[in-house]
Tab-separated table of C-alpha atoms in Angstrom:
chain	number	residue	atom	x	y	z
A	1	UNK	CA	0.000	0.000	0.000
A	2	UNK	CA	1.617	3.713	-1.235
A	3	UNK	CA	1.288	5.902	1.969
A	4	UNK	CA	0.417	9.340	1.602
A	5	UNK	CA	3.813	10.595	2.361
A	6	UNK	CA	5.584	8.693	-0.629
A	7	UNK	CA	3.311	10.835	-2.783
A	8	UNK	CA	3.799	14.143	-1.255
A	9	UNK	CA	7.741	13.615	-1.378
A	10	UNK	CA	7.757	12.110	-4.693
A	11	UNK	CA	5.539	15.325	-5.815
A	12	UNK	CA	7.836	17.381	-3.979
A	13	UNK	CA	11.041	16.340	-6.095
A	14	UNK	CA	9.425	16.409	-9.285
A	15	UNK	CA	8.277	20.359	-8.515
A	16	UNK	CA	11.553	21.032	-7.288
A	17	UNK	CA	12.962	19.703	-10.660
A	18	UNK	CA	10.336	21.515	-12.771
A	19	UNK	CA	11.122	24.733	-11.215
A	20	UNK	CA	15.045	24.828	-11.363
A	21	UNK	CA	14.057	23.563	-14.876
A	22	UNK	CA	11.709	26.715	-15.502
A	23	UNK	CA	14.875	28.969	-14.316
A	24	UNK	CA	17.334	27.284	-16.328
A	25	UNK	CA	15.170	27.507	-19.034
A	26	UNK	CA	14.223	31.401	-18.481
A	27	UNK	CA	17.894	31.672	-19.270
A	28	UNK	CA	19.295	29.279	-21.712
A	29	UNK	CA	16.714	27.249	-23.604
A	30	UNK	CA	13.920	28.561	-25.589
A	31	UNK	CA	10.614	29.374	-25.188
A	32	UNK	CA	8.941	26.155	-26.676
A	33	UNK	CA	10.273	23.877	-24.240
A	34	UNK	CA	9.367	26.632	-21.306
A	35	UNK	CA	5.924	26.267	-21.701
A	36	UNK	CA	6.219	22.330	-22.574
A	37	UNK	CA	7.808	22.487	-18.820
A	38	UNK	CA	4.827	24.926	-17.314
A	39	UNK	CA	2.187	22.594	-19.117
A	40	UNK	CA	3.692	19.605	-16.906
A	41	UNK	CA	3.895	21.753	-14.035
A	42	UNK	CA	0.072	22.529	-14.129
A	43	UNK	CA	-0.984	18.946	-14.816
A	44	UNK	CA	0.907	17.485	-12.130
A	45	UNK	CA	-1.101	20.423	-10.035
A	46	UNK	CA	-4.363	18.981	-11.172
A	47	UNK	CA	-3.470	15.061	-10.454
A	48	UNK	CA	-2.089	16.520	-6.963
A	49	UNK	CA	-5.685	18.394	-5.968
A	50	UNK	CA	-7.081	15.189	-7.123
A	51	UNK	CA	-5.323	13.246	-4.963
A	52	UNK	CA	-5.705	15.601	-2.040
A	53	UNK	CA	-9.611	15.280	-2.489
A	54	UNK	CA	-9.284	11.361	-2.466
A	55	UNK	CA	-7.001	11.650	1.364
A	56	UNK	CA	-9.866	13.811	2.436
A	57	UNK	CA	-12.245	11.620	1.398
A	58	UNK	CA	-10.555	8.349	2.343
A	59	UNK	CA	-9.550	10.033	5.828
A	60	UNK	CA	-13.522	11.010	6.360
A	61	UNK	CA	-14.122	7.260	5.609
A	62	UNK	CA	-11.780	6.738	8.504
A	63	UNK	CA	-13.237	8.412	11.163
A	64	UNK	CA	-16.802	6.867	10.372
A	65	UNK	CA	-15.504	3.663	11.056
A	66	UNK	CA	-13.471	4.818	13.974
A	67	UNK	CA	-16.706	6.205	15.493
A	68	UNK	CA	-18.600	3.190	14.382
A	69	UNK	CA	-15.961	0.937	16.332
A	70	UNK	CA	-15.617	3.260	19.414
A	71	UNK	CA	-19.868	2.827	19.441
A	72	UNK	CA	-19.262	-1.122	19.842
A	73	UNK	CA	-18.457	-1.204	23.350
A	74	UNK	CA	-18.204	-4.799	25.456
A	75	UNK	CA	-21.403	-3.787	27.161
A	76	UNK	CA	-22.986	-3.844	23.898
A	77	UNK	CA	-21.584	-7.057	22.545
A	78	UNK	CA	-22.782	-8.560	25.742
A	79	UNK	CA	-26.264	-7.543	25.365
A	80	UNK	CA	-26.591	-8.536	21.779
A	81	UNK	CA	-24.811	-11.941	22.024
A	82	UNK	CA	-26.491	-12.738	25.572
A	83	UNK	CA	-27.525	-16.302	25.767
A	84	UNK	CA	-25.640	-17.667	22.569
A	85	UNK	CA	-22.947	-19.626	24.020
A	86	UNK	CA	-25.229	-20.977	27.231
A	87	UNK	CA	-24.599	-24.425	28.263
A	88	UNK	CA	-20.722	-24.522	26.146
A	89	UNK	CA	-17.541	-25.251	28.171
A	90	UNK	CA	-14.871	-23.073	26.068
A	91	UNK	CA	-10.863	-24.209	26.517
A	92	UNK	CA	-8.928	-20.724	26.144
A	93	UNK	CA	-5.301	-21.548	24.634
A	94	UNK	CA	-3.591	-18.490	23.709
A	95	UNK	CA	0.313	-17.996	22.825
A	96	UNK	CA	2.603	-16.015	24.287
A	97	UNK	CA	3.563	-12.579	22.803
A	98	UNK	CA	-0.236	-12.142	21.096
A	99	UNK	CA	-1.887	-8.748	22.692
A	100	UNK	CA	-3.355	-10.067	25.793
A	101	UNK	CA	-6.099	-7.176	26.081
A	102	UNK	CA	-7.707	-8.583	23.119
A	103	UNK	CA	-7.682	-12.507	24.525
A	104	UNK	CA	-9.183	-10.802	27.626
A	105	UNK	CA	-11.419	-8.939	26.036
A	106	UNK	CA	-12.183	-11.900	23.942
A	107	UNK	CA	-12.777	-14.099	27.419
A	108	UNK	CA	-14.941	-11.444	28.663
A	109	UNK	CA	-17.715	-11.646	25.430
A	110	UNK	CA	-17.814	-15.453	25.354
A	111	UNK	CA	-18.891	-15.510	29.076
A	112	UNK	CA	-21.416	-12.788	28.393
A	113	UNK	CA	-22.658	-15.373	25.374
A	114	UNK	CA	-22.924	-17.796	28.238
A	115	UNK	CA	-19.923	-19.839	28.013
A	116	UNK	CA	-18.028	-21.473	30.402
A	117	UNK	CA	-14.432	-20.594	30.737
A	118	UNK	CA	-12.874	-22.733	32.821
A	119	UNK	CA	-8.885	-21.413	32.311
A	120	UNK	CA	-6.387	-19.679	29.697
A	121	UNK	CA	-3.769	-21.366	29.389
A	122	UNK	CA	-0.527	-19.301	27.901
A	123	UNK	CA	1.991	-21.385	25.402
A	124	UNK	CA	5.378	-20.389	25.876
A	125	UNK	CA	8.011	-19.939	23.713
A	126	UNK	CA	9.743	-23.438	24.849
A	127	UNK	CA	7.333	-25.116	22.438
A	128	UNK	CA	9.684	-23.940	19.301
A	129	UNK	CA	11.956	-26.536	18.469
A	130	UNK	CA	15.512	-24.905	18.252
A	131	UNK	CA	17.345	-25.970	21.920
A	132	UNK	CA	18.077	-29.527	22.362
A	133	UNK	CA	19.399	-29.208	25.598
A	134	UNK	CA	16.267	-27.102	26.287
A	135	UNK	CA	14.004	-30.383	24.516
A	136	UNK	CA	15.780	-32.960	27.021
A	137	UNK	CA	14.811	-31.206	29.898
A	138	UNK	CA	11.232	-31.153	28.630
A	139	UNK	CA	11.284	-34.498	28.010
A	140	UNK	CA	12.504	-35.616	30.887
A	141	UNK	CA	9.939	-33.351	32.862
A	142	UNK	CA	6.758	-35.249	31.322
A	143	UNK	CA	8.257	-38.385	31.129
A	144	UNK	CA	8.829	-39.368	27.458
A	145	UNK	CA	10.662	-41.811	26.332
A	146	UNK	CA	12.138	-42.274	22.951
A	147	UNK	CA	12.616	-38.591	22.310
A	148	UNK	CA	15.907	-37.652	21.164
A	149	UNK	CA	15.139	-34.416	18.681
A	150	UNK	CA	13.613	-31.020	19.414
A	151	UNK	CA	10.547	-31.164	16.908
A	152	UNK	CA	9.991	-34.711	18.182
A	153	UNK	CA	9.810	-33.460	22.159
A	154	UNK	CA	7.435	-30.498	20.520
A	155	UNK	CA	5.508	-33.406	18.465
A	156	UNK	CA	4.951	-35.295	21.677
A	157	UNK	CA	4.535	-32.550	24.102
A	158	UNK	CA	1.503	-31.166	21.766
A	159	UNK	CA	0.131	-34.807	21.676
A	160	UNK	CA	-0.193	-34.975	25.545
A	161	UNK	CA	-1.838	-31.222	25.783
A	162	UNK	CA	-4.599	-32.209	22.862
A	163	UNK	CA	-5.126	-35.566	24.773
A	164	UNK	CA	-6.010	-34.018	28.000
A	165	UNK	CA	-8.105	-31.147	26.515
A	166	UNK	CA	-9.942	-33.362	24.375
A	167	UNK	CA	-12.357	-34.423	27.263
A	168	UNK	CA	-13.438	-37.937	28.533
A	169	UNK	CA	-15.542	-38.922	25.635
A	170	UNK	CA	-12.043	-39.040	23.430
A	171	UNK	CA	-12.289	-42.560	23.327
A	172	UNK	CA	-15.637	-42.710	22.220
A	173	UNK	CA	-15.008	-40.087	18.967
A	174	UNK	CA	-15.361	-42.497	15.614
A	175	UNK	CA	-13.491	-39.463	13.830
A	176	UNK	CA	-10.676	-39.740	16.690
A	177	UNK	CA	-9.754	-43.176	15.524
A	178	UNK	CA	-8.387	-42.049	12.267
A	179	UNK	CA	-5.443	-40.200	14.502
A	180	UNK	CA	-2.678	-43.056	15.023
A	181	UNK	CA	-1.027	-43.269	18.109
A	182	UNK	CA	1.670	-45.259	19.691
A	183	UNK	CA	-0.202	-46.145	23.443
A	184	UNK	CA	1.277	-47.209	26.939
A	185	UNK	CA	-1.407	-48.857	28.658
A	186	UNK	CA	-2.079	-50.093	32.707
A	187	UNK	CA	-3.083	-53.160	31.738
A	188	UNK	CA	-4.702	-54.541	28.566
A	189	UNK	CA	-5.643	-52.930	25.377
A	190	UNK	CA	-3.363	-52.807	22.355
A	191	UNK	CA	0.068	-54.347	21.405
A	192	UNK	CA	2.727	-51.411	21.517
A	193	UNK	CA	2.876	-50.100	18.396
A	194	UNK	CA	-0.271	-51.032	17.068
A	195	UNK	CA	-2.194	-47.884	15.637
A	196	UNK	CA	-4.955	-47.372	18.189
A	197	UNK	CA	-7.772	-44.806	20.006
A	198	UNK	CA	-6.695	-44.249	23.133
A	199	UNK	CA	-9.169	-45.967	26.389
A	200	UNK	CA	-9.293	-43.601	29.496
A	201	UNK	CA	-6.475	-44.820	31.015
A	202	UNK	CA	-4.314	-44.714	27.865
A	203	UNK	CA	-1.772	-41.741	27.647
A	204	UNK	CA	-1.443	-41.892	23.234
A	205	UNK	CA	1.876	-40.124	21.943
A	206	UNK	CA	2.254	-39.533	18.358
A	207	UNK	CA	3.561	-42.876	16.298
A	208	UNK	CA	5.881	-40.449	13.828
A	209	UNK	CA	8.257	-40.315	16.570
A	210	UNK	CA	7.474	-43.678	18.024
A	211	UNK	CA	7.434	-41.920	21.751
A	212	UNK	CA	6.069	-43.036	24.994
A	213	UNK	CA	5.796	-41.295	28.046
A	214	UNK	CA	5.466	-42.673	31.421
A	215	UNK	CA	3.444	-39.384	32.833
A	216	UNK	CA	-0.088	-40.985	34.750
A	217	UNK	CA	-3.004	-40.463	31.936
A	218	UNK	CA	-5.117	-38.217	33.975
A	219	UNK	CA	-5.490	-35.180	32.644
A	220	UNK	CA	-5.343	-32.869	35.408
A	221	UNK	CA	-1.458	-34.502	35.830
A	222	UNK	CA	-0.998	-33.857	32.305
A	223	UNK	CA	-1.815	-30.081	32.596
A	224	UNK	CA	0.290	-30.160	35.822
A	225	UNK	CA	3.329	-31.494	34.048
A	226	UNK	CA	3.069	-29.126	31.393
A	227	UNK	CA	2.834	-25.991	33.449
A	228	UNK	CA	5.890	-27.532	35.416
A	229	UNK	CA	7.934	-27.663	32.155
A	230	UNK	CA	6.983	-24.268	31.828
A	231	UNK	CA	5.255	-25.320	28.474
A	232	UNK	CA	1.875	-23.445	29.706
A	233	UNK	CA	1.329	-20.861	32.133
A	234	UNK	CA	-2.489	-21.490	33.669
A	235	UNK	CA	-4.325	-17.377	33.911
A	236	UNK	CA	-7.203	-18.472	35.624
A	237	UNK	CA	-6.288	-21.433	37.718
A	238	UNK	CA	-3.145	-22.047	39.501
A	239	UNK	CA	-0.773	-24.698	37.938
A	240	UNK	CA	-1.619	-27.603	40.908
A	241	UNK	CA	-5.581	-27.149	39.840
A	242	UNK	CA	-6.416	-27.539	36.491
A	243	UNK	CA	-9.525	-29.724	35.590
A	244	UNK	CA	-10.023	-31.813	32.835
A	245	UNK	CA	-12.755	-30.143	30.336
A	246	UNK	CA	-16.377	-30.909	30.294
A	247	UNK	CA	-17.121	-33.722	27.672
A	248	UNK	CA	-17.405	-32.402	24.253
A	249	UNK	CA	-15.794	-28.759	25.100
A	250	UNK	CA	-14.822	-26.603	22.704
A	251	UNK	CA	-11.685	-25.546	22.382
A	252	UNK	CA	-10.064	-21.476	20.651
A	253	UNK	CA	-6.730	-21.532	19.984
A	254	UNK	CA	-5.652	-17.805	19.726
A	255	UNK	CA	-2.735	-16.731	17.672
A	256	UNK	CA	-1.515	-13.932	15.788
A	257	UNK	CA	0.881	-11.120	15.715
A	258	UNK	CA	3.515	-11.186	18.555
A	259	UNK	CA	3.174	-14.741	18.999
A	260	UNK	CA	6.127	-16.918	20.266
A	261	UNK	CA	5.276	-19.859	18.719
A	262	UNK	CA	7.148	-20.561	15.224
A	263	UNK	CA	4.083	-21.018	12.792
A	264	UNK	CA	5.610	-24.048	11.161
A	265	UNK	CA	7.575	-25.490	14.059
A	266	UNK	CA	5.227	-24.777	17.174
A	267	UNK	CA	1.804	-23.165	16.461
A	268	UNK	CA	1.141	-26.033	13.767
A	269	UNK	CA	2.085	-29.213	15.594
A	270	UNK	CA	-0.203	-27.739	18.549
A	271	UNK	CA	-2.674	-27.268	16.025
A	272	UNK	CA	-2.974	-30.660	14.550
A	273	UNK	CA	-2.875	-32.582	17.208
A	274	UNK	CA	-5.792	-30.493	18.671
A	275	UNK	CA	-7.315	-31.311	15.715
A	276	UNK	CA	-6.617	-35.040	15.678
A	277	UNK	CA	-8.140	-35.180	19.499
A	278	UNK	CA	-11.177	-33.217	18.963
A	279	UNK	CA	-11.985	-33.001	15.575
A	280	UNK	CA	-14.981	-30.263	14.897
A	281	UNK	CA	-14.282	-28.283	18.123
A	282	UNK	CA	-11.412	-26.323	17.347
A	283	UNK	CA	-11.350	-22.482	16.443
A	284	UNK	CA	-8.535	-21.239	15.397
A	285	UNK	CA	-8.021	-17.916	15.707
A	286	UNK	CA	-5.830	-14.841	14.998
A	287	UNK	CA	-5.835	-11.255	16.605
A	288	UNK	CA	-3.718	-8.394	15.698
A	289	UNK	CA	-1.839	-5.490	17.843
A	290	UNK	CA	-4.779	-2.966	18.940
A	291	UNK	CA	-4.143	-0.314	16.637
A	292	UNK	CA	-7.008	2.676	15.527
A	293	UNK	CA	-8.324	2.377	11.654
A	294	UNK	CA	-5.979	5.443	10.707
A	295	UNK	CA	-2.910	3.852	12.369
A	296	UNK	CA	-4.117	0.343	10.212
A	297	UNK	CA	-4.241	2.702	7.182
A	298	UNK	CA	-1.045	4.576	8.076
A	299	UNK	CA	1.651	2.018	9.820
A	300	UNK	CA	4.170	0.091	7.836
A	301	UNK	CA	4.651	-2.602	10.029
A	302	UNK	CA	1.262	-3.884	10.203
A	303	UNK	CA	1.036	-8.271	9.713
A	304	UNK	CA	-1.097	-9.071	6.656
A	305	UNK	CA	-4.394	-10.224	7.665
A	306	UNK	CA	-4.576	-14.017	8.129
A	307	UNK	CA	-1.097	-14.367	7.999
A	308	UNK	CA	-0.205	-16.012	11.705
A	309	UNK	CA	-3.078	-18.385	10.046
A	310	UNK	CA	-1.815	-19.458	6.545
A	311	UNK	CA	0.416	-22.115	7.773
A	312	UNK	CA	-2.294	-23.830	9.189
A	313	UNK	CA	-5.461	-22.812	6.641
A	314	UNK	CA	-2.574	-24.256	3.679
A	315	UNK	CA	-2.400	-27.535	5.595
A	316	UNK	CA	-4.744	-30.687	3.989
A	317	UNK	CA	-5.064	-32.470	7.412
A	318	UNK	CA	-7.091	-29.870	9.164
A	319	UNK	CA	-9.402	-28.994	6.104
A	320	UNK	CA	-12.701	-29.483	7.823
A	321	UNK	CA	-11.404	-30.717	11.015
A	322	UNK	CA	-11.363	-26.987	12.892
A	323	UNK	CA	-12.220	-23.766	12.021
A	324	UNK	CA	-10.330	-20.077	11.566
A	325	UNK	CA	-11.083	-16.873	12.280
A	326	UNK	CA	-9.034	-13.645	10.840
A	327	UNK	CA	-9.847	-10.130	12.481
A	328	UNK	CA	-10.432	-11.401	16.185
A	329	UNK	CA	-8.921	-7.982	17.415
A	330	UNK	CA	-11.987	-6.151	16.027
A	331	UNK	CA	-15.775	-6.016	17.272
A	332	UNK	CA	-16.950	-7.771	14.490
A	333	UNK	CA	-14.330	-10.370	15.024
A	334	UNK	CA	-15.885	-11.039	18.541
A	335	UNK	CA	-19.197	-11.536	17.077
A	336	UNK	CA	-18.126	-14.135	14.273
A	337	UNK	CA	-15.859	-15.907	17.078
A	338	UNK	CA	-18.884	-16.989	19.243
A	339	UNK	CA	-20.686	-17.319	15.663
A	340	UNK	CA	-17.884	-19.867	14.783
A	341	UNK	CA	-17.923	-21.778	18.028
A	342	UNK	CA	-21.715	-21.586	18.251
A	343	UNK	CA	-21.699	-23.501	14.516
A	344	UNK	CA	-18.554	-25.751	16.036
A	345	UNK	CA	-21.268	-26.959	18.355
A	346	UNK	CA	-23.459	-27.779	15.622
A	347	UNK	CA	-21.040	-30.140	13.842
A	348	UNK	CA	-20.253	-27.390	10.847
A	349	UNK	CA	-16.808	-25.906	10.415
A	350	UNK	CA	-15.148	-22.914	8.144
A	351	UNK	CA	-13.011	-20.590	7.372
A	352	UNK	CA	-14.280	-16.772	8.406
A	353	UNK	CA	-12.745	-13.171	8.800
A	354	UNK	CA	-11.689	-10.426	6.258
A	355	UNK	CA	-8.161	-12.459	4.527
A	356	UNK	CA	-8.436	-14.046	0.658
A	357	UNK	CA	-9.692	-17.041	0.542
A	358	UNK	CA	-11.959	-17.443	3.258
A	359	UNK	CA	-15.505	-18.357	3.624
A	360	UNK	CA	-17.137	-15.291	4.396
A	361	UNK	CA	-17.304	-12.610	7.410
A	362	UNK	CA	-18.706	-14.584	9.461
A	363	UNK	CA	-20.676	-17.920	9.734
A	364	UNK	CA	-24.410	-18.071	9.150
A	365	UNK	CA	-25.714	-19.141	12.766
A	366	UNK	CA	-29.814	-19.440	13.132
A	367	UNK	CA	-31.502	-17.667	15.485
């Protein structure tokens, strides 16, 4: 996008040209060319009170939205979306370095929809796969055996934190069974290594790195472990507390600009295996630095739309498994994110928000 400033300084040169042009040729070339020169001048004039009129009219534009935003307030989005969530347990996960106003903010509509938010839990930047001595210690903290690379302690780690969001009726999931896992078990059940759906008191570890993990399967010991490798940081419940989710919760995975988590190498692996243990109740989502419409329209620096989601939206494996959402830091973001879960809840996935290539806006949800 050509800022406003490129123009006026690329205007400014070419009058500053023109005129030492116009003096040099006052002097030294001939009259023709003079008023070839002042013809220029006068055009570029026009196309630059042309352009002035567009700014104005473009920065007008602006300032209607800006109002239109500022009118949104929580209390309003509260009121109109009262209800819609009611009787829906909602897993917060949320990476580090993403603008943590705008997860809170985001917390704050769902349980005025009527959702249950039972904790945020904060992924740290010790998922990314770049330290082996930093992957040993992690596996040695949850117990896993068999893991001798950093992407495979990542690989694993992600397995164990989908298994014990996924709730109790994992085992139970038809569409869970297509996941294949490599399963210790207390007694009975399937040969190791034989591709499997893990019972209750299976922990399942992913078979591409043919790792097992000697950490109990409950999954309040599972969250415990995690927060004790300093994998998660719990918001709303402290680190010796966490509950297991309600059968069939839902789960929004929050990402975005800021975010610790290497797309490719972190937020991705996280992502699947969320997917593989609770297919059709993921939301994937991304939120941007709060920034006004004129700073949007203004700043450089700004992340594409969508793109903290691309790695994931490119990716086969999750096609229809979760949704995404683009544009959560916005009003109308908050809207389509409990429109999104609400449809999650119906069976129905998508892909929503304002990047190429999605859906639409925002799901169609009944009344």
């Amino acid at each position: 996008m050509i800022k406003l400033r490129t123009h006026i300084i690329s205007l400014t040169a070419v009058f500053l040209a023109l005129g030492i042009g116009l003096m040099l040729g006052s002097t030294f070339l001939d009259r023709t060319f003079v008023d070839a020169l002042d013809a220029q001048v006068k055009s570029l004039n026009g196309r630059l009170e042309d352009r002035t009129a567009e700014v104005k009219s473009l920065t007008e534009v602006l300032d209607e939205q800006t109002l239109s935003e500022a009118a949104i307030q929580p209390a309003h989005l509260e009121r109109l979306l009262a209800g819609r969530l009611s009787g829906s347990e909602v897993v917060i996960l949320a990476n580090r370095g993403v603008d943590s106003d705008q997860v809170a903010r985001t917390v704050a509509v769902l349980q005025a929809a009527g959702a249950e938010i039972p904790a945020v839990l904060w992924l740290t930047d010790r998922w990314n796969p770049a330290d082996p001595k930093t992957s040993v210690e992690i596996a040695d903290s949850l117990g896993l055996v068999g893991a001798d690379d950093p992407q495979q302690v990542t690989v694993a780690a992600a397995d164990l934190l989908a298994t014990a969001l996924a709730g109790p009726t994992r085992a139970t999931n038809p569409t869970a069974t297509t996941a294949t896992t490599t399963a210790t078990t207390t007694g009975g059940g399937a040969a190791p290594g034989e591709p499997t759906a893990a019972p209750p008191s299976t922990t399942p570890t992913p078979s591409s790195s043919a790792t097992t993990t000697t950490l109990p399967p409950e999954p309040e010991d599972v969250l415990a472990a995690l927060a004790k490798a300093d994998l998660i940081e719990p918001e709303a419940a402290p680190a010796g507390n966490l509950s297991a989710p309600a059968p069939e919760a839902l789960i929004m995975y929050i990402t975005g600009e800021g975010s610790v988590l290497k797309p490719k190498e972190a937020f991705v692996p996280v992502a699947t295996a969320l997917a593989a243990t609770s297919p059709g109740r993921v939301l994937l989502a991304e939120t941007r630095t709060t920034r006004s419409l004129a700073e949007l329209a203004t700043d450089e620096d700004v992340a594409a739309r969508g793109a903290s989601l691309e790695a994931a939206r490119d990716l086969t494996a999750l096609a229809g498994q979760v949704s995404t959402l683009d544009g959560l830091e916005t009003p109308l973001g908050k809207v389509a994110a409990v429109a999104a879960l609400m449809e999650l809840a119906e069976g129905k996935t998508g892909n929503y928000g304002m990047a190429k290539g999605v859906d639409s806006v925002l799901p169609e949800v009944g009344g």
